Short mmCIF file of C-alpha atoms and ligand atoms in Angstrom, two decimals:
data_model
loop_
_atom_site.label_atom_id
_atom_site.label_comp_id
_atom_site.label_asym_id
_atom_site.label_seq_id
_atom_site.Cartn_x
_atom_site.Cartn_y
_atom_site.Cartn_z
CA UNK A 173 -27.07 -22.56 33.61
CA UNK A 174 -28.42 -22.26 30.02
CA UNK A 175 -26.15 -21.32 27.11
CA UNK A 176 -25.44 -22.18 23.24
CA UNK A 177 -22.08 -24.42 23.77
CA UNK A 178 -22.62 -27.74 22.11
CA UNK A 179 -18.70 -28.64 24.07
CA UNK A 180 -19.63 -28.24 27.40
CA UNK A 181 -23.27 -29.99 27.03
CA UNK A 182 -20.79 -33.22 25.52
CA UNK A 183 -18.44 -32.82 28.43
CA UNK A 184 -21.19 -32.93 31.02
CA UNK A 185 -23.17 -35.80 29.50
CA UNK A 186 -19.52 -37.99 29.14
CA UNK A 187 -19.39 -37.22 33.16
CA UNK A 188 -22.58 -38.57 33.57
CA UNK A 189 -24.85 -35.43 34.67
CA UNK A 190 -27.85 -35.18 32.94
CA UNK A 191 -28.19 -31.95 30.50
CA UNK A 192 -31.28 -30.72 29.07
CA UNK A 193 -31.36 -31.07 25.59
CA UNK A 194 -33.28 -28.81 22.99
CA UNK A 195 -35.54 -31.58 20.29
CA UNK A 196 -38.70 -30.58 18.01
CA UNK A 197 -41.16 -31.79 20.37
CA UNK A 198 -40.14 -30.64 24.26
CA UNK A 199 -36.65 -30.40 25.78
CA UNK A 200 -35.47 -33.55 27.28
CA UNK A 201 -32.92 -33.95 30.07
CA UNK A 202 -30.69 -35.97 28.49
CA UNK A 203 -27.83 -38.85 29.92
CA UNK A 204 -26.37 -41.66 28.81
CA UNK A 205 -28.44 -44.29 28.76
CA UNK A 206 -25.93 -47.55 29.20
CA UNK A 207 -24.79 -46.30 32.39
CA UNK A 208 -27.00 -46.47 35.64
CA UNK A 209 -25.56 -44.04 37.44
CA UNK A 210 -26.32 -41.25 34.39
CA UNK A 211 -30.49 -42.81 34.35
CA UNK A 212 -30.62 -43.05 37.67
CA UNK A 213 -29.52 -39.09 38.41
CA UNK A 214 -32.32 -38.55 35.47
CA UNK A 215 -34.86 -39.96 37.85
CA UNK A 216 -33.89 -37.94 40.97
CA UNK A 217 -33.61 -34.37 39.21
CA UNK A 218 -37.10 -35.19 37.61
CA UNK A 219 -38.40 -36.80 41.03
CA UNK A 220 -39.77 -39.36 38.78
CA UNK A 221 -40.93 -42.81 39.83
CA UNK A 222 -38.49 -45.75 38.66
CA UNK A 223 -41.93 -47.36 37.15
CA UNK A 224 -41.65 -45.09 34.35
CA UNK A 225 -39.44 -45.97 31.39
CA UNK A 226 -37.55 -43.61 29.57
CA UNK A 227 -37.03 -42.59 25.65
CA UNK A 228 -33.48 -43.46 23.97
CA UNK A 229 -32.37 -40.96 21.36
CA UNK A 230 -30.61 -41.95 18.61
CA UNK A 231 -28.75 -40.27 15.48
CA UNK A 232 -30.31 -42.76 12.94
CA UNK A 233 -31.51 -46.16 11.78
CA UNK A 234 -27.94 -47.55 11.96
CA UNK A 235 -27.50 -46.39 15.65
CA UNK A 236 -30.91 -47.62 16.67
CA UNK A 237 -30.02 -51.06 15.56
CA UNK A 238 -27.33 -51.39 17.64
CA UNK A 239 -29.78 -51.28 20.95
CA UNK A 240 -32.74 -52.75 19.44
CA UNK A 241 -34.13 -55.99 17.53
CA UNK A 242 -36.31 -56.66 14.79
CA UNK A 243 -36.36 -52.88 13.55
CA UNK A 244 -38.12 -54.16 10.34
CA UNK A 245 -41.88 -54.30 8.44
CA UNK A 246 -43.79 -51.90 9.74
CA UNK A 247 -41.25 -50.30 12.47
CA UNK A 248 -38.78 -49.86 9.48
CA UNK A 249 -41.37 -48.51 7.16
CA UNK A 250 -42.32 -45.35 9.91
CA UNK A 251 -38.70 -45.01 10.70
CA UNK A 252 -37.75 -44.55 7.34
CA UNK A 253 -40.40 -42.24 6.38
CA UNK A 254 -40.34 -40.32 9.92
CA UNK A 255 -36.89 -40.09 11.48
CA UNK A 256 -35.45 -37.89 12.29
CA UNK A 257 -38.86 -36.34 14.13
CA UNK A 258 -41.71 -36.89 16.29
CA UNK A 259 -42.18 -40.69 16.14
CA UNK A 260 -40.74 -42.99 18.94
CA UNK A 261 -40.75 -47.02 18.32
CA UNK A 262 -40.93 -49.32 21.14
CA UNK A 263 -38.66 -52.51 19.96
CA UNK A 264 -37.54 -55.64 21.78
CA UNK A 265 -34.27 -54.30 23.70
CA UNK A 266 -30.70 -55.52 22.98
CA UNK A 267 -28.75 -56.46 26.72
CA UNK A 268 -27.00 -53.39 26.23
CA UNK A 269 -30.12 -51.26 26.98
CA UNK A 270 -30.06 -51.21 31.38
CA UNK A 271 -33.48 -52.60 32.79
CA UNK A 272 -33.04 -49.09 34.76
CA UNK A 273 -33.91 -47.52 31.10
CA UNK A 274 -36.71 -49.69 30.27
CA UNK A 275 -38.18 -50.11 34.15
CA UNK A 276 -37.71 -54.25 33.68
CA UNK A 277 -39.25 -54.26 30.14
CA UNK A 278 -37.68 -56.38 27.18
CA UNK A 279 -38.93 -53.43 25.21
CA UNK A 280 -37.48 -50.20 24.30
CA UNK A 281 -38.88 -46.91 22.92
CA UNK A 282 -36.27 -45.41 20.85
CA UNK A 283 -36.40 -42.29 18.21
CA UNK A 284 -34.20 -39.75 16.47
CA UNK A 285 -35.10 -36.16 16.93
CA UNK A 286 -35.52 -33.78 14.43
CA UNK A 287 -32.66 -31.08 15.92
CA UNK A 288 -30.19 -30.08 14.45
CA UNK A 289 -27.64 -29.18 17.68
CA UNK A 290 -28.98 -32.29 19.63
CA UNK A 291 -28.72 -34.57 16.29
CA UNK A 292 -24.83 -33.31 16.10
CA UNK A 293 -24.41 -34.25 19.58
CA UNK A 294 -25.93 -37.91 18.96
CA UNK A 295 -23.52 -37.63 16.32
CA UNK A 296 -20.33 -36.82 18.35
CA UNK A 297 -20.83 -39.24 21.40
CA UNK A 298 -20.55 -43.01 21.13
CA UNK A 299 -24.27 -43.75 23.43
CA UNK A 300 -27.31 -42.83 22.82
CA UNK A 301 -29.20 -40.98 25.18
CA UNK A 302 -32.42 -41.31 27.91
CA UNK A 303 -34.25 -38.39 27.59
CA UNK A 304 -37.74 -37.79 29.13
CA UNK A 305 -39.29 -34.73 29.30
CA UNK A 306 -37.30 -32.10 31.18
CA UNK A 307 -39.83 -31.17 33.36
CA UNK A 308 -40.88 -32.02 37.45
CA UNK A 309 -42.61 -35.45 37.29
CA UNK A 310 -46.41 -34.66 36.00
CA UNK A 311 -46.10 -31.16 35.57
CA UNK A 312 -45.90 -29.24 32.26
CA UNK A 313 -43.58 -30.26 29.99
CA UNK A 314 -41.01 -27.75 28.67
CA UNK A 315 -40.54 -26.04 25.20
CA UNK A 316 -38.05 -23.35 26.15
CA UNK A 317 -34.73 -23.61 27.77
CA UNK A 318 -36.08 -20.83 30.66
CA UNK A 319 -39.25 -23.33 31.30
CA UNK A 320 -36.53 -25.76 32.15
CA UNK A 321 -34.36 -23.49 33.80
CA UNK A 322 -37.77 -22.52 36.07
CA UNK A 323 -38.24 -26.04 36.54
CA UNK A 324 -35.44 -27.70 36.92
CA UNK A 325 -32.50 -25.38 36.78
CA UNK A 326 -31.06 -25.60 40.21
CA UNK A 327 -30.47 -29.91 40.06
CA UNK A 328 -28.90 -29.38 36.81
CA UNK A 329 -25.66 -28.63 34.99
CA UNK A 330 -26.24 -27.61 32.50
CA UNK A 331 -29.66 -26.27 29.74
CA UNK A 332 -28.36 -26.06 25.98
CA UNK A 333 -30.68 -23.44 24.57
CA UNK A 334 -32.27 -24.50 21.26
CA UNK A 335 -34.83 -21.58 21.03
CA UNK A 336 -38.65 -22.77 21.38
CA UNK A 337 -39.62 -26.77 20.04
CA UNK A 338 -41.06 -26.61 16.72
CA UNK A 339 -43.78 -28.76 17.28
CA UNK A 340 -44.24 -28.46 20.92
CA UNK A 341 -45.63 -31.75 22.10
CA UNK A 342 -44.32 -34.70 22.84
CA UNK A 343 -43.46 -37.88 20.03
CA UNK A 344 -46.01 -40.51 18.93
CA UNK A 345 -45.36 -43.74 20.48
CA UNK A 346 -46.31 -46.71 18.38
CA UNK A 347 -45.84 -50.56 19.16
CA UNK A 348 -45.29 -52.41 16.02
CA UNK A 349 -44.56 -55.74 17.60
CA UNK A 350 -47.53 -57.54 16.52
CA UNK A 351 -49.17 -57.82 13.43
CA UNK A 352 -51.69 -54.43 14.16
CA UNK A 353 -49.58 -51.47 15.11
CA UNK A 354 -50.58 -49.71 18.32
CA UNK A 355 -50.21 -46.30 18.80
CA UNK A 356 -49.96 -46.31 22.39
CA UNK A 357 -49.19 -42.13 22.80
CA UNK A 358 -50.76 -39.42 20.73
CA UNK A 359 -48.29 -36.94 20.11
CA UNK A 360 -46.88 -34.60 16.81
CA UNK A 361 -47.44 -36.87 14.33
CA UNK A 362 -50.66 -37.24 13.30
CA UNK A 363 -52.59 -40.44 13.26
CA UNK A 364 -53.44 -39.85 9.34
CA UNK A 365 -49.57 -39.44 8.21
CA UNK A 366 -49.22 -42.53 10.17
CA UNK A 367 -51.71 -44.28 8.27
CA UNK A 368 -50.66 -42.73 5.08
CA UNK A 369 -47.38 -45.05 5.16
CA UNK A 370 -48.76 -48.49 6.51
CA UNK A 371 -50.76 -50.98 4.90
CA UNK A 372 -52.77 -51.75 7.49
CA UNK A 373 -54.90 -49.07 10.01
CA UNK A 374 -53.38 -49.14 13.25
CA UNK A 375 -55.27 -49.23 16.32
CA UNK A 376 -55.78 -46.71 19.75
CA UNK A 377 -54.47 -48.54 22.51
CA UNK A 378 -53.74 -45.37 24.90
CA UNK A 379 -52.29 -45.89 27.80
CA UNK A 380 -54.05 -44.98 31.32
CA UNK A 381 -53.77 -46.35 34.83
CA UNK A 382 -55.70 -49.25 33.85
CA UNK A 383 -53.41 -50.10 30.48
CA UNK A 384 -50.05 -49.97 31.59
CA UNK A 385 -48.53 -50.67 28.67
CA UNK A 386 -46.43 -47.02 28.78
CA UNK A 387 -46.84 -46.59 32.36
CA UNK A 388 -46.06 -43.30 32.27
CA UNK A 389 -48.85 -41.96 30.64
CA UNK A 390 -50.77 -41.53 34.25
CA UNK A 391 -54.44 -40.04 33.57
CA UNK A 392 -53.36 -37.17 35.40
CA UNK A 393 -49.97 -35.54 33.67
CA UNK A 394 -48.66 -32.09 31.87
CA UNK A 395 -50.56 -30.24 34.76
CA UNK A 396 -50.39 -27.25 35.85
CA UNK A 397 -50.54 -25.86 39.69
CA UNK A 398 -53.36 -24.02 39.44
CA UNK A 399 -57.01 -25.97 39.03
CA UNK A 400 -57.73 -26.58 35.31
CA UNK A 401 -61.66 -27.41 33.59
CA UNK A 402 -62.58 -28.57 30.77
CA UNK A 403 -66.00 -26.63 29.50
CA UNK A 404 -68.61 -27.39 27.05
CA UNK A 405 -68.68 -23.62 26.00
CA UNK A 406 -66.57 -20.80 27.47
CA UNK A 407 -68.82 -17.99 26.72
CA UNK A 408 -71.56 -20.01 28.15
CA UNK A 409 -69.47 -20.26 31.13
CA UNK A 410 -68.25 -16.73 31.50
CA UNK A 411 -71.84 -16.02 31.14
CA UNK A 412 -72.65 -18.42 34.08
CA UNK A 413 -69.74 -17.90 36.41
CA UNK A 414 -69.40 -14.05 36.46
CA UNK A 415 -67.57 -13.60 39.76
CA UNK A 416 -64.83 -16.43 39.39
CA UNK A 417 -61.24 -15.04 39.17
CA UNK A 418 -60.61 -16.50 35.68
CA UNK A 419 -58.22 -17.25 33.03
CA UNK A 420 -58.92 -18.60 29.70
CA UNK A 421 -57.12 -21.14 27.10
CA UNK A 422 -59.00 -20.42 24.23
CA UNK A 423 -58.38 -21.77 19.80
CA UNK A 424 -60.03 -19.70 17.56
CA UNK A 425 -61.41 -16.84 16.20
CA UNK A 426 -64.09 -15.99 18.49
CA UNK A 427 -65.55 -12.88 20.34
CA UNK A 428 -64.88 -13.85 23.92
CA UNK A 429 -64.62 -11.01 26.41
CA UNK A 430 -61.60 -9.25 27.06
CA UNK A 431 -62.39 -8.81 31.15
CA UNK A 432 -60.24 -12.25 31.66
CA UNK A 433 -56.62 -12.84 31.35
CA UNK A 434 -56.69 -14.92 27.69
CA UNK A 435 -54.62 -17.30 25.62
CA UNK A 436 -55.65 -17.76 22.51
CA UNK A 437 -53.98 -21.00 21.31
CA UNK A 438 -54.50 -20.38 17.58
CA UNK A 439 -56.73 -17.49 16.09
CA UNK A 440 -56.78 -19.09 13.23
CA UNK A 441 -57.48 -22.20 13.88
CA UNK A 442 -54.25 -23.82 12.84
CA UNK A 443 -54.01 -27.11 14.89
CA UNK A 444 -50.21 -27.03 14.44
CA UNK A 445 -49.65 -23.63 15.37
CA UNK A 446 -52.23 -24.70 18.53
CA UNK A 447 -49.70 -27.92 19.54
CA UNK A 448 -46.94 -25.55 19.65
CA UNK A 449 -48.32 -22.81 21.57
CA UNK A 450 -49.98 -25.34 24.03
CA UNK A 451 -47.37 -25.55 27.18
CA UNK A 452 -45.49 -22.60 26.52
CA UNK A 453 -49.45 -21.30 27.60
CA UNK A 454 -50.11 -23.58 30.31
CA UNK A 455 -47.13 -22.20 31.68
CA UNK A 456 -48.06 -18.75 31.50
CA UNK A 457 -51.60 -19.04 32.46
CA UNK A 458 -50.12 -20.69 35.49
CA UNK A 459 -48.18 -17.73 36.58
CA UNK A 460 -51.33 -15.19 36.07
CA UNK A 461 -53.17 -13.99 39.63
CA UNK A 462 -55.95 -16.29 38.20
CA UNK A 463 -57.28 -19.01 40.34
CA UNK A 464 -58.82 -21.43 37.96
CA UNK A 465 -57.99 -21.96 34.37
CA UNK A 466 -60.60 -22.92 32.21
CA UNK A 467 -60.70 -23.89 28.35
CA UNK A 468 -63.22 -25.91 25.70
CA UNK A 469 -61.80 -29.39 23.93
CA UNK A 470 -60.26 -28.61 20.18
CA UNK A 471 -61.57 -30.37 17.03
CA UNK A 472 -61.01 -34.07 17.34
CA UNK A 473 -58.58 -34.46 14.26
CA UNK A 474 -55.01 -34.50 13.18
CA UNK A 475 -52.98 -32.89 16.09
CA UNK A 476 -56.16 -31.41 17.96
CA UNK A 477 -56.40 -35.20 19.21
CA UNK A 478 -52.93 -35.18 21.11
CA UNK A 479 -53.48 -31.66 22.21
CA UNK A 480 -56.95 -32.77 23.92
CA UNK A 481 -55.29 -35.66 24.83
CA UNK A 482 -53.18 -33.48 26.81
CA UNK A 483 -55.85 -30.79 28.05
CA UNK A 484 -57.35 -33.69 29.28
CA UNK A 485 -54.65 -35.29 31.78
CA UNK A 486 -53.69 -31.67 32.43
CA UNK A 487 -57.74 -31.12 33.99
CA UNK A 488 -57.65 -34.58 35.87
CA UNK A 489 -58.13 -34.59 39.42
O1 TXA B 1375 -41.08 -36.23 22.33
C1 TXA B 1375 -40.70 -37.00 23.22
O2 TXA B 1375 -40.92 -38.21 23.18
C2 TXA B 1375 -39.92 -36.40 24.38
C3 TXA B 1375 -38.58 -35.88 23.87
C4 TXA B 1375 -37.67 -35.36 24.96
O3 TXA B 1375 -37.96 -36.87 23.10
N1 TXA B 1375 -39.75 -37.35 25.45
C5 TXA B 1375 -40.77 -37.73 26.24
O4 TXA B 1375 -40.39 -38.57 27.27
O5 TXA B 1375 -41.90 -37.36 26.09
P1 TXA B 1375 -41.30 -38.84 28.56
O6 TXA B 1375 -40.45 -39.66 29.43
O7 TXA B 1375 -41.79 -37.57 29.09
O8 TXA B 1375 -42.45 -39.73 28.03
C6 TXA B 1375 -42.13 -41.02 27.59
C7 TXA B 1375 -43.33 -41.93 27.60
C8 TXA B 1375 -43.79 -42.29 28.99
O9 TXA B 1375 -45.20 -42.27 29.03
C9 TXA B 1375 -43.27 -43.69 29.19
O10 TXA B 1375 -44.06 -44.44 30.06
C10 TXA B 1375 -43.28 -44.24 27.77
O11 TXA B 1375 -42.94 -43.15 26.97
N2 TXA B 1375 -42.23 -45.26 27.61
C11 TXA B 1375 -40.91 -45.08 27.57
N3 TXA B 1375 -40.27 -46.25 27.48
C12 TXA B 1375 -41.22 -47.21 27.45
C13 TXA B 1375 -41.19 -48.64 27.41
N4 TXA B 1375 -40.06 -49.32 27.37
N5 TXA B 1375 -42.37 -49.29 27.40
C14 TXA B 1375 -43.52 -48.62 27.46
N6 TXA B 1375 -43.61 -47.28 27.53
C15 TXA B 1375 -42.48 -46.57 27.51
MG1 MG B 1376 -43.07 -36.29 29.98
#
């Protein structure tokens, strides 16, 4: 069920159910995270493998120390200039924090959303809470309450409705247990505002099947149904491909023909406005009679390299 009452989402989250959660980057489906029994029914509504660790949310700086170590230097530095929003930490876990939450990691990725409704929730109960993306395991993630409700809405009690995410893809996770920081997701914070507040120029380690340092960044993720490519050139291709049932993801202002179902993820070439329009579009050009999806790469910069990032895993085979 999806509704506006902040009560019941409290009263179903101290049961243990997991609720989907409204935050600035995609809704989460949210549940205690110091009790197994509330991860582990987060696993089975998502159908997602125990191998893959999940985010704790937090209501600040205070609350996060009381599940993680050595939030200091550089970790202390991005929280402080970043939370509440899109930036998740992975810290050296207090025993509090299950193994179920973690998958059998001493580390934990941790953040504090930028939402107002789900912030006064983290306010109001005393846990924080896992929350990974409220969608299927690998498909698109969510940045409306009816995408969850699509999704997910018969395993769950309840969907607090928080209107669309802001930003619309998921946080930046950065390691900052070493001396280099790592940014081991691209997400809504770019890599430049990053850099803006460290000393020293952190370094790509992305995750993949063969780095399994977040091991649930597979190199096939945030996909939809349908078959997805990834083109040098659409016109070149609609020029090419002329009897394909198509439907295009397009960013831009460009003059591409109007015979095909299109989504244009930013006319103006706004790489913000793109990030937030991005699965809201998946999901709709996955509902068209189309039968393959296609759509070009976006400038490599700022946010346009966590939305490729994302086209990308969404196109793997
Ligand atoms: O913006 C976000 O981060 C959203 C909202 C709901 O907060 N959450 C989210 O969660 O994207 P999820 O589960 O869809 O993605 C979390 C990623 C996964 O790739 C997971 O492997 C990685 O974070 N991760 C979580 N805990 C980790 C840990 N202890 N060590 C390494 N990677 C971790
Ligand atoms: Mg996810």
């Amino acid at each position: 069920m999806i509704g506006v009452d902040t009560l019941k989402a409290i009263h179903f989250l101290n049961q243990n159910l997991p609720v989907a959660l409204p935050t600035e980057t995609v809704y989460g489906l949210a549940a205690n995270a110091l009790n197994e029994e509330a991860i582990t029914a987060i696993y089975k509504a998502k159908n997602r493998p125990f191998f893959d660790p999940l985010i704790i949310h937090v209501a600040n700086i205070e609350d996060a120390k009381k599940y993680v170590l050595n939030l200091k230097g550089n970790a202390l530095k991005l929280a402080q200039a970043f939370w509440p929003g899109p930036l998740t930490l992975l810290l050296p876990k207090k025993d509090i924090i299950p193994y179920l939450v973690t998958s059998g990691s001493q580390y934990v990725a941790v953040r504090v959303p930028n939402q107002a409704t789900t912030l006064s929730i983290l306010q109001q109960i005393n846990y924080p809470l896992a929350a990974p993306s409220a969608n299927p395991f690998g498909y698109i993630s969510p940045t409306t309450a009816k995408h969850v409700e699509e999704q997910l809405g018969n395993k769950i009690p309840y969907i607090l409705d928080g209107g669309e995410c802001t930003i619309g893809i998921e946080s930046t996770i950065i390691d900052c247990n070493d001396e280099i920081p790592k940014i081991l997701r691209l997400g809504g914070l770019s890599i430049t505002t990053i850099e803006n507040v460290l000393d020293i120029k952190p370094i790509l380690a992305l995750n993949n099947n063969s780095n399994p340092n977040a091991p649930g960044q597979l190199d096939k993720h945030y996909s939809p149904r349908k078959p997805m490519i990834i083109v040098d050139d659409i016109t070149t291709y609609l020029a090419e491909n002329k009897n394909k049932n198509i439907a295009i993801l397009s960013f831009g202002n460009n003059n591409l023909t109007t015979e095909y179902p299109q989504f244009n993820l930013s006319i103006s070439g706004n790489l913000d406005e793109a990030a937030k329009n991005l699965f809201n579009y998946l999901h709709l050009l996955d509902i068209t009679e189309s039968e393959l999806i296609i759509t070009q790469l976006l400038p490599n910069k700022e946010l346009g390299l966590a939305i490729n990032d994302r086209l990308k895993r969404a196109a793997a085979k």
